[in-house]
Amino acid sequence: MKLETLIGEPWADYALVDSGGGRKLERYGPHRFIRPEPQAMWQPASLDWVADAEFVPGADDDGGGRWRFDQPVPKGWSLAWHGLNFTATPTPFRHLGFFPDMMPVWAFAQDKLAGREGATALNLFGYTGVGSLAMAQAGAAVTHVDASKKSVESAKGNAALSGISTVRWIIEDAGKFVAREVRRGRRYDAIVLDPPKYGRGPEGEVWHLETDLARLLADVRLLVDENSSFVFLTVYAVRMSALAIGALMRQIFADLPGRVEVGELAVREETRGLLLPTAIWARWVRSD
C-alpha cells in the first residue's frame, strides 16, 4: 500500500517557523509560541528563538504541563484561512484552539464537495469546527458532533466570525450519535473523523482509540453508499501505523466502489522546508 504525505504549507496567519531539539516554534497571526514536539529530533535552524509563550510539559506522559508567558497574549484573537475566520487561544492541552496541520484535510474536503448540489457532510469529534466551516463554505449541509460543550460553543463562535449559519451542532458521544443515525437510515456524502486517543462523552462514555475505532468505522460505513464522496480518518496516536488504519478501512469499505488511500500529515517548516510529521490518515474516496 503506497503512503502519501499531505503537507500543510505556511499561510498568512500560520507557519511552523523552526523546529528541532524536541520543540517547535510556530507563528499564529502576530504571536509566536514554542511547544514540545518529540518528532523534531533534528537540530533547529536557530538556537535563538523568541516567542510570546512556551508550553512547559509536566513530568508525566499524559500531556500535562503549563504555559509560561514572556509577553502579554490576549485570551483569543482571530485568524483567517481561505475566507474563514476562527479564534486562536492557548489551551491547557498545549495547543492553540485548532489544529493547523489539518489544513490539507480542509482543502481536500472542499475540493470534493465543491459543486455537489445538496451535499451532506458529517464531522465527528469536530472540536472547534474549522473543518465543519470549510465543508459548509463549499456548500455542504454539515452536522458537527463533539462530546465537549465547551468545544461546540467555541465552534459556534468561529461560525459566527465566518458568517456561517448552516451547521447543525450536536453535543454527544460520537459513537452514540453514529449508531442512532444508522438506526434512522441516514446517509451522508462526506464524513470526516478525527478521534482522540482517549476521551469521555457527556454521560461518562469512555473512548479508547485502539479498542473502539474499528466498531465506529463499521457504523460509519453504514452512513455512506456508492454515491457518497469520501470518508476521511485522521489519527494522532503515534503508536498506530498508517498501514494498520489503511488495512482496517480497506476491509470495512471493501464492498464500495472506489479506493482507500493512506499516509501521513506533515507541516512544512518555513525556515528550511523540512517536513514535521504530525499524524497518520486513511480515507475512502469514491472513484470519479
PDB file of C-alpha atoms in Angstrom:
ATOM      1  CA  MET A   1       0.000   0.000   0.000  1.00  0.00           C
ATOM      2  CA  LYS A   2       1.552   3.296  -1.099  1.00  0.00           C
ATOM      3  CA  LEU A   3       1.881   6.010   1.543  1.00  0.00           C
ATOM      4  CA  GLU A   4       1.167   9.624   0.651  1.00  0.00           C
ATOM      5  CA  THR A   5       2.234  12.659   2.662  1.00  0.00           C
ATOM      6  CA  LEU A   6      -0.291  15.502   2.863  1.00  0.00           C
ATOM      7  CA  ILE A   7       1.630  18.687   3.594  1.00  0.00           C
ATOM      8  CA  GLY A   8       0.368  21.728   5.460  1.00  0.00           C
ATOM      9  CA  GLU A   9       2.091  24.704   3.858  1.00  0.00           C
ATOM     10  CA  PRO A  10       2.627  28.033   5.673  1.00  0.00           C
ATOM     11  CA  TRP A  11      -0.115  30.590   5.135  1.00  0.00           C
ATOM     12  CA  ALA A  12      -0.560  34.240   6.078  1.00  0.00           C
ATOM     13  CA  ASP A  13      -1.812  33.563   9.617  1.00  0.00           C
ATOM     14  CA  TYR A  14       0.140  30.405  10.462  1.00  0.00           C
ATOM     15  CA  ALA A  15       3.634  28.987   9.987  1.00  0.00           C
ATOM     16  CA  LEU A  16       5.918  26.422  11.529  1.00  0.00           C
ATOM     17  CA  VAL A  17       8.862  28.799  11.797  1.00  0.00           C
ATOM     18  CA  ASP A  18      11.539  26.423  13.084  1.00  0.00           C
ATOM     19  CA  SER A  19      11.796  23.041  14.765  1.00  0.00           C
ATOM     20  CA  GLY A  20      14.311  20.766  16.434  1.00  0.00           C
ATOM     21  CA  GLY A  21      15.587  19.524  19.760  1.00  0.00           C
ATOM     22  CA  GLY A  22      12.155  18.186  20.683  1.00  0.00           C
ATOM     23  CA  ARG A  23      10.415  21.553  20.255  1.00  0.00           C
ATOM     24  CA  LYS A  24       8.771  23.665  17.585  1.00  0.00           C
ATOM     25  CA  LEU A  25       8.399  27.418  17.082  1.00  0.00           C
ATOM     26  CA  GLU A  26       5.128  28.492  15.451  1.00  0.00           C
ATOM     27  CA  ARG A  27       3.538  31.746  14.341  1.00  0.00           C
ATOM     28  CA  TYR A  28      -0.188  32.221  14.942  1.00  0.00           C
ATOM     29  CA  GLY A  29      -1.032  35.597  13.453  1.00  0.00           C
ATOM     30  CA  PRO A  30       1.013  38.225  15.332  1.00  0.00           C
ATOM     31  CA  HIS A  31       2.096  35.853  18.121  1.00  0.00           C
ATOM     32  CA  ARG A  32       4.797  33.184  18.387  1.00  0.00           C
ATOM     33  CA  PHE A  33       4.710  30.075  20.563  1.00  0.00           C
ATOM     34  CA  ILE A  34       7.074  27.271  21.493  1.00  0.00           C
ATOM     35  CA  ARG A  35       5.585  23.828  22.072  1.00  0.00           C
ATOM     36  CA  PRO A  36       7.031  20.370  22.727  1.00  0.00           C
ATOM     37  CA  GLU A  37       7.441  18.194  19.635  1.00  0.00           C
ATOM     38  CA  PRO A  38       9.041  14.762  20.183  1.00  0.00           C
ATOM     39  CA  GLN A  39       9.261  14.059  16.441  1.00  0.00           C
ATOM     40  CA  ALA A  40      11.515  17.074  15.863  1.00  0.00           C
ATOM     41  CA  MET A  41      14.652  15.044  16.556  1.00  0.00           C
ATOM     42  CA  TRP A  42      16.951  17.160  14.384  1.00  0.00           C
ATOM     43  CA  GLN A  43      18.717  20.394  15.340  1.00  0.00           C
ATOM     44  CA  PRO A  44      16.832  23.684  14.839  1.00  0.00           C
ATOM     45  CA  ALA A  45      17.942  26.215  12.249  1.00  0.00           C
ATOM     46  CA  SER A  46      18.469  28.769  15.019  1.00  0.00           C
ATOM     47  CA  LEU A  47      19.265  28.462  18.708  1.00  0.00           C
ATOM     48  CA  ASP A  48      17.895  31.940  19.405  1.00  0.00           C
ATOM     49  CA  TRP A  49      14.128  31.507  19.462  1.00  0.00           C
ATOM     50  CA  VAL A  50      11.978  34.431  20.598  1.00  0.00           C
ATOM     51  CA  ALA A  51       8.347  33.683  21.467  1.00  0.00           C
ATOM     52  CA  ASP A  52       5.436  35.194  23.367  1.00  0.00           C
ATOM     53  CA  ALA A  53       4.900  31.980  25.325  1.00  0.00           C
ATOM     54  CA  GLU A  54       6.186  28.441  25.727  1.00  0.00           C
ATOM     55  CA  PHE A  55       4.339  25.344  26.867  1.00  0.00           C
ATOM     56  CA  VAL A  56       6.412  23.618  29.547  1.00  0.00           C
ATOM     57  CA  PRO A  57       5.475  19.918  29.720  1.00  0.00           C
ATOM     58  CA  GLY A  58       4.865  18.162  33.009  1.00  0.00           C
ATOM     59  CA  ALA A  59       6.836  15.246  34.359  1.00  0.00           C
ATOM     60  CA  ASP A  60       4.228  12.663  33.288  1.00  0.00           C
ATOM     61  CA  ASP A  61       3.484  11.182  29.870  1.00  0.00           C
ATOM     62  CA  ASP A  62      -0.184  12.176  29.825  1.00  0.00           C
ATOM     63  CA  GLY A  63       0.132  15.610  28.288  1.00  0.00           C
ATOM     64  CA  GLY A  64       0.308  17.659  31.482  1.00  0.00           C
ATOM     65  CA  GLY A  65       2.131  20.953  31.748  1.00  0.00           C
ATOM     66  CA  ARG A  66       1.578  24.691  31.727  1.00  0.00           C
ATOM     67  CA  TRP A  67       2.093  27.803  29.613  1.00  0.00           C
ATOM     68  CA  ARG A  68       4.868  30.221  30.541  1.00  0.00           C
ATOM     69  CA  PHE A  69       4.144  33.669  29.131  1.00  0.00           C
ATOM     70  CA  ASP A  70       7.040  36.007  28.348  1.00  0.00           C
ATOM     71  CA  GLN A  71       4.831  38.575  26.601  1.00  0.00           C
ATOM     72  CA  PRO A  72       1.167  39.514  27.105  1.00  0.00           C
ATOM     73  CA  VAL A  73      -1.082  37.347  24.955  1.00  0.00           C
ATOM     74  CA  PRO A  74      -4.812  38.070  24.523  1.00  0.00           C
ATOM     75  CA  LYS A  75      -7.365  35.495  25.592  1.00  0.00           C
ATOM     76  CA  GLY A  76      -8.241  34.953  21.952  1.00  0.00           C
ATOM     77  CA  TRP A  77      -7.529  36.513  18.573  1.00  0.00           C
ATOM     78  CA  SER A  78      -8.900  35.928  15.101  1.00  0.00           C
ATOM     79  CA  LEU A  79      -7.062  34.115  12.324  1.00  0.00           C
ATOM     80  CA  ALA A  80      -8.151  33.540   8.739  1.00  0.00           C
ATOM     81  CA  TRP A  81      -7.818  30.770   6.160  1.00  0.00           C
ATOM     82  CA  HIS A  82      -9.386  30.978   2.685  1.00  0.00           C
ATOM     83  CA  GLY A  83     -12.140  33.340   3.800  1.00  0.00           C
ATOM     84  CA  LEU A  84     -12.871  31.524   7.066  1.00  0.00           C
ATOM     85  CA  ASN A  85     -12.278  33.222  10.406  1.00  0.00           C
ATOM     86  CA  PHE A  86     -11.651  31.432  13.688  1.00  0.00           C
ATOM     87  CA  THR A  87     -10.160  32.092  17.096  1.00  0.00           C
ATOM     88  CA  ALA A  88      -6.742  31.049  18.361  1.00  0.00           C
ATOM     89  CA  THR A  89      -6.159  30.783  22.093  1.00  0.00           C
ATOM     90  CA  PRO A  90      -3.638  28.965  24.328  1.00  0.00           C
ATOM     91  CA  THR A  91      -5.334  25.974  25.943  1.00  0.00           C
ATOM     92  CA  PRO A  92      -4.305  23.822  28.932  1.00  0.00           C
ATOM     93  CA  PHE A  93      -3.722  20.955  26.470  1.00  0.00           C
ATOM     94  CA  ARG A  94      -0.694  22.661  24.827  1.00  0.00           C
ATOM     95  CA  HIS A  95      -2.436  23.514  21.553  1.00  0.00           C
ATOM     96  CA  LEU A  96      -3.881  26.815  20.344  1.00  0.00           C
ATOM     97  CA  GLY A  97      -7.567  26.019  19.844  1.00  0.00           C
ATOM     98  CA  PHE A  98      -7.345  24.363  16.412  1.00  0.00           C
ATOM     99  CA  PHE A  99      -5.009  22.041  14.525  1.00  0.00           C
ATOM    100  CA  PRO A 100      -3.244  23.861  11.658  1.00  0.00           C
ATOM    101  CA  ASP A 101      -1.799  20.625  10.266  1.00  0.00           C
ATOM    102  CA  MET A 102      -5.383  19.659   9.309  1.00  0.00           C
ATOM    103  CA  MET A 103      -5.303  22.265   6.545  1.00  0.00           C
ATOM    104  CA  PRO A 104      -4.796  19.649   3.777  1.00  0.00           C
ATOM    105  CA  VAL A 105      -7.892  17.815   5.044  1.00  0.00           C
ATOM    106  CA  TRP A 106      -9.949  21.019   4.907  1.00  0.00           C
ATOM    107  CA  ALA A 107      -8.734  21.676   1.360  1.00  0.00           C
ATOM    108  CA  PHE A 108      -9.427  18.094   0.230  1.00  0.00           C
ATOM    109  CA  ALA A 109     -12.950  18.189   1.660  1.00  0.00           C
ATOM    110  CA  GLN A 110     -13.710  21.494  -0.040  1.00  0.00           C
ATOM    111  CA  ASP A 111     -12.411  20.228  -3.371  1.00  0.00           C
ATOM    112  CA  LYS A 112     -14.536  17.079  -3.242  1.00  0.00           C
ATOM    113  CA  LEU A 113     -17.704  18.880  -2.116  1.00  0.00           C
ATOM    114  CA  ALA A 114     -17.498  21.929  -4.364  1.00  0.00           C
ATOM    115  CA  GLY A 115     -20.327  21.975  -6.875  1.00  0.00           C
ATOM    116  CA  ARG A 116     -22.015  18.934  -5.334  1.00  0.00           C
ATOM    117  CA  GLU A 117     -25.587  20.167  -5.070  1.00  0.00           C
ATOM    118  CA  GLY A 118     -27.427  19.155  -1.900  1.00  0.00           C
ATOM    119  CA  ALA A 119     -24.332  17.531  -0.360  1.00  0.00           C
ATOM    120  CA  THR A 120     -24.456  16.480   3.294  1.00  0.00           C
ATOM    121  CA  ALA A 121     -21.380  16.161   5.496  1.00  0.00           C
ATOM    122  CA  LEU A 122     -20.681  14.854   8.988  1.00  0.00           C
ATOM    123  CA  ASN A 123     -17.763  16.000  11.147  1.00  0.00           C
ATOM    124  CA  LEU A 124     -17.180  13.639  14.092  1.00  0.00           C
ATOM    125  CA  PHE A 125     -15.011  14.782  17.008  1.00  0.00           C
ATOM    126  CA  GLY A 126     -15.338  18.166  15.326  1.00  0.00           C
ATOM    127  CA  TYR A 127     -13.643  20.181  18.117  1.00  0.00           C
ATOM    128  CA  THR A 128     -13.725  23.926  17.376  1.00  0.00           C
ATOM    129  CA  GLY A 129     -15.186  23.463  13.942  1.00  0.00           C
ATOM    130  CA  VAL A 130     -12.763  24.731  11.314  1.00  0.00           C
ATOM    131  CA  GLY A 131     -13.276  21.545   9.299  1.00  0.00           C
ATOM    132  CA  SER A 132     -17.052  21.937   9.588  1.00  0.00           C
ATOM    133  CA  LEU A 133     -16.841  25.540   8.402  1.00  0.00           C
ATOM    134  CA  ALA A 134     -14.635  24.542   5.459  1.00  0.00           C
ATOM    135  CA  MET A 135     -17.212  21.984   4.293  1.00  0.00           C
ATOM    136  CA  ALA A 136     -20.079  24.425   4.840  1.00  0.00           C
ATOM    137  CA  GLN A 137     -18.202  27.039   2.840  1.00  0.00           C
ATOM    138  CA  ALA A 138     -18.079  24.520  -0.023  1.00  0.00           C
ATOM    139  CA  GLY A 139     -21.874  24.328   0.069  1.00  0.00           C
ATOM    140  CA  ALA A 140     -22.499  21.207   2.150  1.00  0.00           C
ATOM    141  CA  ALA A 141     -25.121  20.901   4.872  1.00  0.00           C
ATOM    142  CA  VAL A 142     -22.848  19.979   7.793  1.00  0.00           C
ATOM    143  CA  THR A 143     -23.572  18.168  11.050  1.00  0.00           C
ATOM    144  CA  HIS A 144     -20.874  18.846  13.641  1.00  0.00           C
ATOM    145  CA  VAL A 145     -20.577  16.388  16.547  1.00  0.00           C
ATOM    146  CA  ASP A 146     -18.409  16.709  19.641  1.00  0.00           C
ATOM    147  CA  ALA A 147     -18.837  15.476  23.210  1.00  0.00           C
ATOM    148  CA  SER A 148     -17.475  18.720  24.697  1.00  0.00           C
ATOM    149  CA  LYS A 149     -19.978  21.522  25.216  1.00  0.00           C
ATOM    150  CA  LYS A 150     -17.101  23.995  25.501  1.00  0.00           C
ATOM    151  CA  SER A 151     -15.658  22.910  22.139  1.00  0.00           C
ATOM    152  CA  VAL A 152     -19.040  23.184  20.431  1.00  0.00           C
ATOM    153  CA  GLU A 153     -19.560  26.668  21.873  1.00  0.00           C
ATOM    154  CA  SER A 154     -16.144  27.659  20.502  1.00  0.00           C
ATOM    155  CA  ALA A 155     -17.133  26.182  17.135  1.00  0.00           C
ATOM    156  CA  LYS A 156     -20.328  28.233  17.130  1.00  0.00           C
ATOM    157  CA  GLY A 157     -18.245  31.324  17.829  1.00  0.00           C
ATOM    158  CA  ASN A 158     -15.996  30.516  14.890  1.00  0.00           C
ATOM    159  CA  ALA A 159     -19.049  30.044  12.678  1.00  0.00           C
ATOM    160  CA  ALA A 160     -20.319  33.474  13.706  1.00  0.00           C
ATOM    161  CA  LEU A 161     -16.912  35.004  12.901  1.00  0.00           C
ATOM    162  CA  SER A 162     -17.084  33.389   9.458  1.00  0.00           C
ATOM    163  CA  GLY A 163     -20.690  34.384   8.809  1.00  0.00           C
ATOM    164  CA  ILE A 164     -21.794  30.740   8.514  1.00  0.00           C
ATOM    165  CA  SER A 165     -25.158  29.749   9.997  1.00  0.00           C
ATOM    166  CA  THR A 166     -25.894  26.467   8.215  1.00  0.00           C
ATOM    167  CA  VAL A 167     -24.113  23.975  10.524  1.00  0.00           C
ATOM    168  CA  ARG A 168     -26.120  21.677  12.799  1.00  0.00           C
ATOM    169  CA  TRP A 169     -24.412  21.441  16.200  1.00  0.00           C
ATOM    170  CA  ILE A 170     -24.617  18.226  18.251  1.00  0.00           C
ATOM    171  CA  ILE A 171     -23.152  17.765  21.754  1.00  0.00           C
ATOM    172  CA  GLU A 172     -22.969  13.988  22.100  1.00  0.00           C
ATOM    173  CA  ASP A 173     -20.693  10.982  22.188  1.00  0.00           C
ATOM    174  CA  ALA A 174     -19.716  10.331  18.571  1.00  0.00           C
ATOM    175  CA  GLY A 175     -20.303   6.581  18.778  1.00  0.00           C
ATOM    176  CA  LYS A 176     -23.794   7.003  20.181  1.00  0.00           C
ATOM    177  CA  PHE A 177     -24.693   9.587  17.563  1.00  0.00           C
ATOM    178  CA  VAL A 178     -23.462   7.445  14.669  1.00  0.00           C
ATOM    179  CA  ALA A 179     -25.281   4.355  15.950  1.00  0.00           C
ATOM    180  CA  ARG A 180     -28.510   6.339  16.159  1.00  0.00           C
ATOM    181  CA  GLU A 181     -28.042   7.718  12.638  1.00  0.00           C
ATOM    182  CA  VAL A 182     -27.577   4.147  11.394  1.00  0.00           C
ATOM    183  CA  ARG A 183     -30.862   3.109  13.013  1.00  0.00           C
ATOM    184  CA  ARG A 184     -32.566   6.063  11.351  1.00  0.00           C
ATOM    185  CA  GLY A 185     -31.255   5.039   7.941  1.00  0.00           C
ATOM    186  CA  ARG A 186     -29.393   8.304   7.405  1.00  0.00           C
ATOM    187  CA  ARG A 187     -26.672   8.746   4.777  1.00  0.00           C
ATOM    188  CA  TYR A 188     -24.003  11.362   4.152  1.00  0.00           C
ATOM    189  CA  ASP A 189     -21.979  12.392   1.138  1.00  0.00           C
ATOM    190  CA  ALA A 190     -18.852  13.056   3.193  1.00  0.00           C
ATOM    191  CA  ILE A 191     -17.644  12.117   6.673  1.00  0.00           C
ATOM    192  CA  VAL A 192     -14.577  13.445   8.482  1.00  0.00           C
ATOM    193  CA  LEU A 193     -13.499  11.943  11.806  1.00  0.00           C
ATOM    194  CA  ASP A 194     -10.575  12.926  13.989  1.00  0.00           C
ATOM    195  CA  PRO A 195     -10.877  10.731  17.094  1.00  0.00           C
ATOM    196  CA  PRO A 196      -8.652  11.258  20.138  1.00  0.00           C
ATOM    197  CA  LYS A 197      -6.533   8.546  21.649  1.00  0.00           C
ATOM    198  CA  TYR A 198      -8.695   8.678  24.777  1.00  0.00           C
ATOM    199  CA  GLY A 199     -11.827  10.616  25.672  1.00  0.00           C
ATOM    200  CA  ARG A 200     -15.022  10.800  27.686  1.00  0.00           C
ATOM    201  CA  GLY A 201     -18.521  11.559  26.470  1.00  0.00           C
ATOM    202  CA  PRO A 202     -21.005  13.912  28.170  1.00  0.00           C
ATOM    203  CA  GLU A 203     -22.639  10.991  30.016  1.00  0.00           C
ATOM    204  CA  GLY A 204     -19.412   9.338  31.116  1.00  0.00           C
ATOM    205  CA  GLU A 205     -18.885   7.276  27.968  1.00  0.00           C
ATOM    206  CA  VAL A 206     -15.256   6.165  27.619  1.00  0.00           C
ATOM    207  CA  TRP A 207     -13.439   6.152  24.280  1.00  0.00           C
ATOM    208  CA  HIS A 208     -10.247   4.143  23.672  1.00  0.00           C
ATOM    209  CA  LEU A 209      -8.910   4.501  20.145  1.00  0.00           C
ATOM    210  CA  GLU A 210      -7.304   1.070  19.919  1.00  0.00           C
ATOM    211  CA  THR A 211     -10.408  -0.817  21.027  1.00  0.00           C
ATOM    212  CA  ASP A 212     -13.248   1.387  19.742  1.00  0.00           C
ATOM    213  CA  LEU A 213     -12.092   2.643  16.329  1.00  0.00           C
ATOM    214  CA  ALA A 214     -12.994  -0.491  14.356  1.00  0.00           C
ATOM    215  CA  ARG A 215     -16.554  -0.547  15.723  1.00  0.00           C
ATOM    216  CA  LEU A 216     -17.048   3.153  14.997  1.00  0.00           C
ATOM    217  CA  LEU A 217     -15.737   2.803  11.440  1.00  0.00           C
ATOM    218  CA  ALA A 218     -18.076  -0.137  10.844  1.00  0.00           C
ATOM    219  CA  ASP A 219     -21.012   2.086  11.796  1.00  0.00           C
ATOM    220  CA  VAL A 220     -19.646   4.987   9.728  1.00  0.00           C
ATOM    221  CA  ARG A 221     -19.569   2.682   6.710  1.00  0.00           C
ATOM    222  CA  LEU A 222     -23.355   2.260   7.059  1.00  0.00           C
ATOM    223  CA  LEU A 223     -23.814   6.035   6.720  1.00  0.00           C
ATOM    224  CA  VAL A 224     -22.305   6.185   3.226  1.00  0.00           C
ATOM    225  CA  ASP A 225     -23.074   4.446  -0.060  1.00  0.00           C
ATOM    226  CA  GLU A 226     -21.736   4.145  -3.595  1.00  0.00           C
ATOM    227  CA  ASN A 227     -22.846   7.712  -4.344  1.00  0.00           C
ATOM    228  CA  SER A 228     -21.028   9.237  -1.364  1.00  0.00           C
ATOM    229  CA  SER A 229     -17.810  11.154  -1.958  1.00  0.00           C
ATOM    230  CA  PHE A 230     -15.378  10.254   0.837  1.00  0.00           C
ATOM    231  CA  VAL A 231     -14.687   9.231   4.428  1.00  0.00           C
ATOM    232  CA  PHE A 232     -11.537  10.806   5.893  1.00  0.00           C
ATOM    233  CA  LEU A 233      -9.952   9.496   9.119  1.00  0.00           C
ATOM    234  CA  THR A 234      -7.045  11.188  10.917  1.00  0.00           C
ATOM    235  CA  VAL A 235      -5.257   9.664  13.910  1.00  0.00           C
ATOM    236  CA  TYR A 236      -2.737  11.348  16.209  1.00  0.00           C
ATOM    237  CA  ALA A 237      -1.796   8.235  18.213  1.00  0.00           C
ATOM    238  CA  VAL A 238       1.825   7.694  17.292  1.00  0.00           C
ATOM    239  CA  ARG A 239       1.782   4.007  18.269  1.00  0.00           C
ATOM    240  CA  MET A 240      -0.566   3.246  15.388  1.00  0.00           C
ATOM    241  CA  SER A 241       0.585   2.783  11.814  1.00  0.00           C
ATOM    242  CA  ALA A 242      -0.906   4.348   8.707  1.00  0.00           C
ATOM    243  CA  LEU A 243      -0.742   0.883   7.156  1.00  0.00           C
ATOM    244  CA  ALA A 244      -2.831  -0.510  10.020  1.00  0.00           C
ATOM    245  CA  ILE A 245      -5.662   2.016   9.749  1.00  0.00           C
ATOM    246  CA  GLY A 246      -5.498   1.718   5.974  1.00  0.00           C
ATOM    247  CA  ALA A 247      -5.937  -2.046   6.161  1.00  0.00           C
ATOM    248  CA  LEU A 248      -8.863  -1.563   8.552  1.00  0.00           C
ATOM    249  CA  MET A 249     -10.590   0.878   6.202  1.00  0.00           C
ATOM    250  CA  ARG A 250      -9.845  -1.276   3.169  1.00  0.00           C
ATOM    251  CA  GLN A 251     -11.625  -4.200   4.871  1.00  0.00           C
ATOM    252  CA  ILE A 252     -14.625  -2.206   6.091  1.00  0.00           C
ATOM    253  CA  PHE A 253     -15.174  -0.333   2.799  1.00  0.00           C
ATOM    254  CA  ALA A 254     -14.373  -3.298   0.527  1.00  0.00           C
ATOM    255  CA  ASP A 255     -17.932  -3.500  -0.813  1.00  0.00           C
ATOM    256  CA  LEU A 256     -17.972   0.092  -2.057  1.00  0.00           C
ATOM    257  CA  PRO A 257     -16.547   1.222  -5.385  1.00  0.00           C
ATOM    258  CA  GLY A 258     -13.554   3.486  -5.028  1.00  0.00           C
ATOM    259  CA  ARG A 259     -10.191   3.288  -3.335  1.00  0.00           C
ATOM    260  CA  VAL A 260      -8.593   3.536   0.099  1.00  0.00           C
ATOM    261  CA  GLU A 261      -5.591   5.844   0.392  1.00  0.00           C
ATOM    262  CA  VAL A 262      -3.266   6.196   3.386  1.00  0.00           C
ATOM    263  CA  GLY A 263      -0.380   8.301   4.562  1.00  0.00           C
ATOM    264  CA  GLU A 264       0.892  10.907   6.978  1.00  0.00           C
ATOM    265  CA  LEU A 265       0.073  14.512   7.731  1.00  0.00           C
ATOM    266  CA  ALA A 266       3.052  16.845   7.926  1.00  0.00           C
ATOM    267  CA  VAL A 267       3.722  20.556   8.257  1.00  0.00           C
ATOM    268  CA  ARG A 268       6.409  22.231   6.165  1.00  0.00           C
ATOM    269  CA  GLU A 269       8.883  24.246   8.179  1.00  0.00           C
ATOM    270  CA  GLU A 270       9.065  27.818   6.929  1.00  0.00           C
ATOM    271  CA  THR A 271      12.775  28.229   7.620  1.00  0.00           C
ATOM    272  CA  ARG A 272      14.271  25.229   5.805  1.00  0.00           C
ATOM    273  CA  GLY A 273      11.362  23.390   4.220  1.00  0.00           C
ATOM    274  CA  LEU A 274      11.735  20.349   6.480  1.00  0.00           C
ATOM    275  CA  LEU A 275       8.603  18.245   6.926  1.00  0.00           C
ATOM    276  CA  LEU A 276       7.450  17.711  10.509  1.00  0.00           C
ATOM    277  CA  PRO A 277       5.142  14.653  10.701  1.00  0.00           C
ATOM    278  CA  THR A 278       2.118  15.144  12.944  1.00  0.00           C
ATOM    279  CA  ALA A 279      -0.480  12.424  12.310  1.00  0.00           C
ATOM    280  CA  ILE A 280      -1.484   9.478  10.148  1.00  0.00           C
ATOM    281  CA  TRP A 281      -4.559   9.269   7.946  1.00  0.00           C
ATOM    282  CA  ALA A 282      -6.644   6.940   5.808  1.00  0.00           C
ATOM    283  CA  ARG A 283      -9.546   7.761   3.522  1.00  0.00           C
ATOM    284  CA  TRP A 284     -12.042   6.048   1.299  1.00  0.00           C
ATOM    285  CA  VAL A 285     -12.664   8.008  -1.895  1.00  0.00           C
ATOM    286  CA  ARG A 286     -15.310   7.252  -4.488  1.00  0.00           C
ATOM    287  CA  SER A 287     -13.931   6.660  -7.983  1.00  0.00           C
ATOM    288  CA  ASP A 288     -14.751   9.604 -10.228  1.00  0.00           C
TER     289      ASP A 288
END
